[in-house]
mmCIF file of C-alpha atoms in Angstrom:
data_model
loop_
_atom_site.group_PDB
_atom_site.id
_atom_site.type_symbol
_atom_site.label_atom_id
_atom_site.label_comp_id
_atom_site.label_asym_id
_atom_site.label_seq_id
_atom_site.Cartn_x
_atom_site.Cartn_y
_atom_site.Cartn_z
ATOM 1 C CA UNK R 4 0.000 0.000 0.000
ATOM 2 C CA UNK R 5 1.269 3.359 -0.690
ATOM 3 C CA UNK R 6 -1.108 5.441 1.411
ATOM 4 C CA UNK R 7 0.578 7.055 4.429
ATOM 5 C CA UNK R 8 -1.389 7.255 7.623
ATOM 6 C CA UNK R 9 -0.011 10.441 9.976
ATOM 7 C CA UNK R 10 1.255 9.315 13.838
ATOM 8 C CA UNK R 11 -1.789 11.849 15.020
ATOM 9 C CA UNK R 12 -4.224 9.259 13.672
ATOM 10 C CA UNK R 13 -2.567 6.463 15.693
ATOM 11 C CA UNK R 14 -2.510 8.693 18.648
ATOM 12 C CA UNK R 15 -6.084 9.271 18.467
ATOM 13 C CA UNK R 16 -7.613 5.906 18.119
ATOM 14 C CA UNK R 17 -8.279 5.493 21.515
ATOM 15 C CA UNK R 18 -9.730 9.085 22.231
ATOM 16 C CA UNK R 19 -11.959 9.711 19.376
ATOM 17 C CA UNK R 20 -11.739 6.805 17.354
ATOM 18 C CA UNK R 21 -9.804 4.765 14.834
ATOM 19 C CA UNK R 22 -11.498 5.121 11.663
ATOM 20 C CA UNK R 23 -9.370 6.066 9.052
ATOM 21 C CA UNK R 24 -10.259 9.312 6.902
ATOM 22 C CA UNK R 25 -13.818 8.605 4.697
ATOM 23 C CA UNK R 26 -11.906 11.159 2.116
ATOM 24 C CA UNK R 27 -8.728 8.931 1.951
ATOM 25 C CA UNK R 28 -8.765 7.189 -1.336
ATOM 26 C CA UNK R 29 -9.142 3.395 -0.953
ATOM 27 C CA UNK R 30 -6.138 1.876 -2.402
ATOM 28 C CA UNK R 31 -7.118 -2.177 -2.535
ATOM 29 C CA UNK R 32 -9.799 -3.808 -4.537
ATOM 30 C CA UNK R 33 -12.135 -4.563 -1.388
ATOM 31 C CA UNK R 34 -13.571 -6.863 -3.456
ATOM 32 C CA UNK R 35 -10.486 -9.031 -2.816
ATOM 33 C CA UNK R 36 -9.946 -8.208 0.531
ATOM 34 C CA UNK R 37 -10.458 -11.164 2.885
ATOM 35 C CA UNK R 38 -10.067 -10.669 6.484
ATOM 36 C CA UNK R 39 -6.080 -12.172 8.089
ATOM 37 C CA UNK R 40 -8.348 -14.817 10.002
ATOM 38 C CA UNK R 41 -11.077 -15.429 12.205
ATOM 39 C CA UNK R 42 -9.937 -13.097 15.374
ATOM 40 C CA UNK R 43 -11.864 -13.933 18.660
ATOM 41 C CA UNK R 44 -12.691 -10.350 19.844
ATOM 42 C CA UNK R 45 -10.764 -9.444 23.001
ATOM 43 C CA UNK R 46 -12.164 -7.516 25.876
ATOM 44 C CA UNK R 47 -8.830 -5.660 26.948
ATOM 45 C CA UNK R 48 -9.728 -5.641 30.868
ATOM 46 C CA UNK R 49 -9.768 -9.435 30.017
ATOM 47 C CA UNK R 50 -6.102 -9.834 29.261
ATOM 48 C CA UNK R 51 -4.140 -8.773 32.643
ATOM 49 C CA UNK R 52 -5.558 -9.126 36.246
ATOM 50 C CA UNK R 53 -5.826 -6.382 38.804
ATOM 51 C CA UNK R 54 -3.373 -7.954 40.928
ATOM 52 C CA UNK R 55 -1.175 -7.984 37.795
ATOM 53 C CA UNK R 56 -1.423 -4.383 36.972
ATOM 54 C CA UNK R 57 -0.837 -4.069 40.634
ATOM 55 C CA UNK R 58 2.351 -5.826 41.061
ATOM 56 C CA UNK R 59 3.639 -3.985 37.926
ATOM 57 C CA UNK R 60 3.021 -0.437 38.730
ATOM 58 C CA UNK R 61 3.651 -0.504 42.702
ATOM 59 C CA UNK R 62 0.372 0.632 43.177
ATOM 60 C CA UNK R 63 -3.118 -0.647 44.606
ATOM 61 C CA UNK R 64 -5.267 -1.050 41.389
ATOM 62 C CA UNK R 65 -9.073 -0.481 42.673
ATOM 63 C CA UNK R 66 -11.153 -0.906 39.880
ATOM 64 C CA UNK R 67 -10.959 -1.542 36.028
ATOM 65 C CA UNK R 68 -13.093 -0.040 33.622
ATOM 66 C CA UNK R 69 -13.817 -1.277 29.809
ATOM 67 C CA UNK R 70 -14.832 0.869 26.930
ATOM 68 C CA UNK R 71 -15.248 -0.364 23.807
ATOM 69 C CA UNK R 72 -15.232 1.707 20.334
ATOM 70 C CA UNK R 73 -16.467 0.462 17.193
ATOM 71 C CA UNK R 74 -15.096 2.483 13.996
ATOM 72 C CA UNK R 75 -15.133 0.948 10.605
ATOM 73 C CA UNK R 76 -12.487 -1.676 9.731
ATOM 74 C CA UNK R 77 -11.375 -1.591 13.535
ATOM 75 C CA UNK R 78 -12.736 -1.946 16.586
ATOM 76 C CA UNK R 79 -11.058 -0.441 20.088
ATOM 77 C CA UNK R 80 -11.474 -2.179 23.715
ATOM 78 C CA UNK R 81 -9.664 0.014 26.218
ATOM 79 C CA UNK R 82 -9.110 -0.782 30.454
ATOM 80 C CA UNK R 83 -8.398 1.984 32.527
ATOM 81 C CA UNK R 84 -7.038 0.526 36.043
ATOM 82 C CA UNK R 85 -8.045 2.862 38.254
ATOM 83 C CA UNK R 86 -5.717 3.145 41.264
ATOM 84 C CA UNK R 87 -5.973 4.685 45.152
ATOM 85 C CA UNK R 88 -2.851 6.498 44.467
ATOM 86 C CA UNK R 89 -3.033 9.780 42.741
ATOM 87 C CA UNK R 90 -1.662 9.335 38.729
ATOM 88 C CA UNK R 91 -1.139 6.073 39.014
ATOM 89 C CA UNK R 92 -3.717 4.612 36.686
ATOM 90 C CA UNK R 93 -2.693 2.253 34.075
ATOM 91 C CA UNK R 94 -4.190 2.037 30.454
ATOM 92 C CA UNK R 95 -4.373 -1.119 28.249
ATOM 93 C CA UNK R 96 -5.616 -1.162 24.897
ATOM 94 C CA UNK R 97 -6.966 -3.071 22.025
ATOM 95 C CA UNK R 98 -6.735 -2.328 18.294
ATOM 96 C CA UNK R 99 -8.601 -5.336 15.942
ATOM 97 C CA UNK R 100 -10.822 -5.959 13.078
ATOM 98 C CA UNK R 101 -14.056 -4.488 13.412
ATOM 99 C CA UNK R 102 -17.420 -5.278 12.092
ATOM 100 C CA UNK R 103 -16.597 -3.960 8.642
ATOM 101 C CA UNK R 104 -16.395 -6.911 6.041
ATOM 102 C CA UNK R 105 -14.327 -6.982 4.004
ATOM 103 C CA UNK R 106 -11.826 -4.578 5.385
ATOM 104 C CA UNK R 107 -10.319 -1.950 3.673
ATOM 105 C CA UNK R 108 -7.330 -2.244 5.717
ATOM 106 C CA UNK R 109 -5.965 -4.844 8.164
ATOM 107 C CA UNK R 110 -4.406 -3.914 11.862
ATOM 108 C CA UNK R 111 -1.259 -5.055 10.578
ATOM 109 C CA UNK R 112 -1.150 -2.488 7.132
ATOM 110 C CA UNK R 113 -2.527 0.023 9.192
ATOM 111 C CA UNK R 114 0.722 -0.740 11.617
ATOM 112 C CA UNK R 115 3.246 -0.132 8.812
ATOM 113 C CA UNK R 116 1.904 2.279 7.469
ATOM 114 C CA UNK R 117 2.222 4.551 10.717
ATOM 115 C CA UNK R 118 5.382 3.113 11.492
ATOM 116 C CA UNK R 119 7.395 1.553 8.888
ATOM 117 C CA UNK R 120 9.071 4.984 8.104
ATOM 118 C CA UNK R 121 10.631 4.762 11.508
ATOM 119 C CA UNK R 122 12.105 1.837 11.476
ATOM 120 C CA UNK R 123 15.215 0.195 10.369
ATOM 121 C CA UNK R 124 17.663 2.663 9.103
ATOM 122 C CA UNK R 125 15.731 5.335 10.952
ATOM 123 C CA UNK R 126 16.163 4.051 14.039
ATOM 124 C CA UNK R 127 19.279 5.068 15.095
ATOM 125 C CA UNK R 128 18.821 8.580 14.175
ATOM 126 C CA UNK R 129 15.227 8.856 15.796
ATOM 127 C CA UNK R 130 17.284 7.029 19.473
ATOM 128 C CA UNK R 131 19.795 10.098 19.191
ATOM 129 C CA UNK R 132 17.435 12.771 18.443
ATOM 130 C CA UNK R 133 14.993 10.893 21.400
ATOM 131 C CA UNK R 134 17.569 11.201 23.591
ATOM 132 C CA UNK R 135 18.532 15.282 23.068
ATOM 133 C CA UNK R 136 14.795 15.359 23.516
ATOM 134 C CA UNK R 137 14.846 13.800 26.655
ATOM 135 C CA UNK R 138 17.798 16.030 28.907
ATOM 136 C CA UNK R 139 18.590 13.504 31.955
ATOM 137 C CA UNK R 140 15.683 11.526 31.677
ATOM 138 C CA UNK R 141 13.692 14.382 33.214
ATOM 139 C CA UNK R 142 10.160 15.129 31.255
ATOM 140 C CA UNK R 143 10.347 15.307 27.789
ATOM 141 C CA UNK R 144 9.458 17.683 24.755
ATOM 142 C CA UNK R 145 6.192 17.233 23.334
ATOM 143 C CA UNK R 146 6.350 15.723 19.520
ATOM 144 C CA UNK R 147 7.194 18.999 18.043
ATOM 145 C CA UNK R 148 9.335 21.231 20.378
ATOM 146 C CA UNK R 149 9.679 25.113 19.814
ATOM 147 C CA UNK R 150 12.167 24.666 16.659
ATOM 148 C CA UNK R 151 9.207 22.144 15.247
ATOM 149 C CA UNK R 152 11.592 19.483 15.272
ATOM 150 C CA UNK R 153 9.819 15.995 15.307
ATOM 151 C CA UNK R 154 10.546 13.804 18.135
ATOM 152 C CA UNK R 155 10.257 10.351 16.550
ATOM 153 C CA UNK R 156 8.491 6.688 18.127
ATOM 154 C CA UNK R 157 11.469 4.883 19.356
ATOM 155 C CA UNK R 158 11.506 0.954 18.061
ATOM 156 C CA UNK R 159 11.681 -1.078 20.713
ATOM 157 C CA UNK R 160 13.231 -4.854 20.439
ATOM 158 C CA UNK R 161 11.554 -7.926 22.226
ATOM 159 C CA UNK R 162 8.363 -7.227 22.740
ATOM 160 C CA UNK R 163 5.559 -8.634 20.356
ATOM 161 C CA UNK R 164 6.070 -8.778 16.317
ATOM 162 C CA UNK R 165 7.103 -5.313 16.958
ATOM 163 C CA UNK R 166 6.971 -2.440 19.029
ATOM 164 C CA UNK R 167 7.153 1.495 19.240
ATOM 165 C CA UNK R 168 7.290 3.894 22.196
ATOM 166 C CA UNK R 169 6.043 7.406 21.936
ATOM 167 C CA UNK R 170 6.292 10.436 24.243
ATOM 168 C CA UNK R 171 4.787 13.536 25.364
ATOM 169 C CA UNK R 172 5.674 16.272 27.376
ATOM 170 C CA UNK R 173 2.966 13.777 30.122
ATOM 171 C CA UNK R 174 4.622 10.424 29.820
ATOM 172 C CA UNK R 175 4.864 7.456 27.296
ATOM 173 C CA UNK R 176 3.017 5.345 25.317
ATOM 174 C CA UNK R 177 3.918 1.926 23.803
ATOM 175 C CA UNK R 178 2.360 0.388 21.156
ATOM 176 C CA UNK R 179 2.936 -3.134 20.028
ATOM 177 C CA UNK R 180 1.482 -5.413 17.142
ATOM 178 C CA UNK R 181 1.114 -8.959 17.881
ATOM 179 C CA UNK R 182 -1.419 -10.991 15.388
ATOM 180 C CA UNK R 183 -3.200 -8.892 13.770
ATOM 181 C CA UNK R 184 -3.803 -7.014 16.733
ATOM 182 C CA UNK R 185 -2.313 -3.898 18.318
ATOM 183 C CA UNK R 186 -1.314 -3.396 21.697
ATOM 184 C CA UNK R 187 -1.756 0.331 23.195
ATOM 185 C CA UNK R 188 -0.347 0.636 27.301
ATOM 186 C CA UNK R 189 0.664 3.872 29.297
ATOM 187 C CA UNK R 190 1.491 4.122 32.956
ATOM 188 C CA UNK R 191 0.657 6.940 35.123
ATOM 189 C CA UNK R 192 2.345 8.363 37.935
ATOM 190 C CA UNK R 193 5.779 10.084 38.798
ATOM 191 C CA UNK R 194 8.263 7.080 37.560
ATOM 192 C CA UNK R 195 10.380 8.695 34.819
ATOM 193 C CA UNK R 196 9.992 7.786 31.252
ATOM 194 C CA UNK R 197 12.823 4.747 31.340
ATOM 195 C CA UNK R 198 10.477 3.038 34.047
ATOM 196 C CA UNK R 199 7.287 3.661 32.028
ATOM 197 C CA UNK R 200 8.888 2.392 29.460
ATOM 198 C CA UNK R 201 10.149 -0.652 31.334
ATOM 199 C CA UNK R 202 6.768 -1.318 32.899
ATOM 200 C CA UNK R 203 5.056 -1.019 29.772
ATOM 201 C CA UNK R 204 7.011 -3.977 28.485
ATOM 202 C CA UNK R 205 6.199 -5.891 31.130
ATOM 203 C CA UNK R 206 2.704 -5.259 30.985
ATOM 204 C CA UNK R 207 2.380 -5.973 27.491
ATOM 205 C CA UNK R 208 4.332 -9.166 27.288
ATOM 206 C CA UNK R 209 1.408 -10.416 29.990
ATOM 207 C CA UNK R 210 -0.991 -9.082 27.733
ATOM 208 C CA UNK R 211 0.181 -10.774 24.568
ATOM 209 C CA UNK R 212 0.535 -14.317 26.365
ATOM 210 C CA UNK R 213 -2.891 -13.995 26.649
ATOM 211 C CA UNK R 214 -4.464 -13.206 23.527
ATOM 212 C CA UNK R 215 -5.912 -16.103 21.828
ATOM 213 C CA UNK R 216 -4.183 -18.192 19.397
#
């Protein structure tokens, strides 16, 4: 596919959505589009326990809330962990096929799409230019800083088929594809972004272990 999807789109999938643009030419004959398989829809509360989330962040997890989004070729199943300590809620979501047959685009185009152009021979450059972005580890410029300089997802190695980490001058997020299916956790609270980051792993390696085959 040569239709580039903007980072802002991926970023907003959970907030208002994950449609992609009705104006955006559709670049596959639909007509031969067949879904990558038969996905079992996963509720994303249903993937790690309380006590899980719990143990991860350091933090008494009270209560977990799902929300589920429905928009076009995906559908989006978010849990919010809500915890007794201020900012520490954690967020897991869900990106998958929706109820849109046959799809126009599959999780897993829609993933390189956003992030292909970071990868690989990017990487190294988008690590260095993280890093000036990111003086000792302390808070971090937001994706485009005064000069309007792009602060690039970092790829991240050993977690799922792949995996990116994004910041904001607020924290982290990491997203991670895994089956047709892409992972979306952030971590609140006052850890810096290296411990997100770290706890993010964690909490999506539980997550993928138990998505259904």
């Amino acid at each position: 596919m040569t239709r580039v999807i903007p980072l802002i789109i991926l970023l907003s999938l959970f907030a208002g959505g994950c449609k992609p643009s009705a104006k955006q030419p559709v670049t596959v004959d639909s007509a031969k589009r067949e879904r990558p398989s038969s996905l079992a829809k996963v509720e994303a509360c249903s993937l790690v326990s309380k006590d899980e989330v719990a143990t991860i962040q350091g933090a008494q997890i009270t209560d977990t809330k799902t929300s589920e989004t429905p928009q076009g070729d995906f559908a989006a199943s978010q849990c919010y962990y809500a915890s007794s300590a201020p900012n520490m809620s954690v967020t897991l979501g869900v990106i998958q096929e929706g109820p849109t047959a046959p799809p126009r685009q599959t999780v897993k185009e829609f993933w390189h799409d956003t992030f292909d152009k970071y990868s690989e021979e990017k990487s190294e450059g988008a690590r260095e230019k993280h890093k000036a972005a990111t003086p000792g580890a302390e808070g971090h410029k937001s994706e485009e800083d005064e000069e309007g300089s792009k602060v690039h997802p970092l790829k991240i190695e050993g977690v799922g088929e792949a995996a990116f980490w994004t910041t904001s001058a607020v924290g982290g997020i990491l997203y991670v594809l895994e089956r047709d299916r892409m992972l979306r956790v952030s971590f609140g609270g006052p850890d810096k972004l290296e411990m997100k980051l770290e706890k993010s792993k964690k909490m999506a390696k539980k997550a993928i272990a138990a998505l259904p085959k």
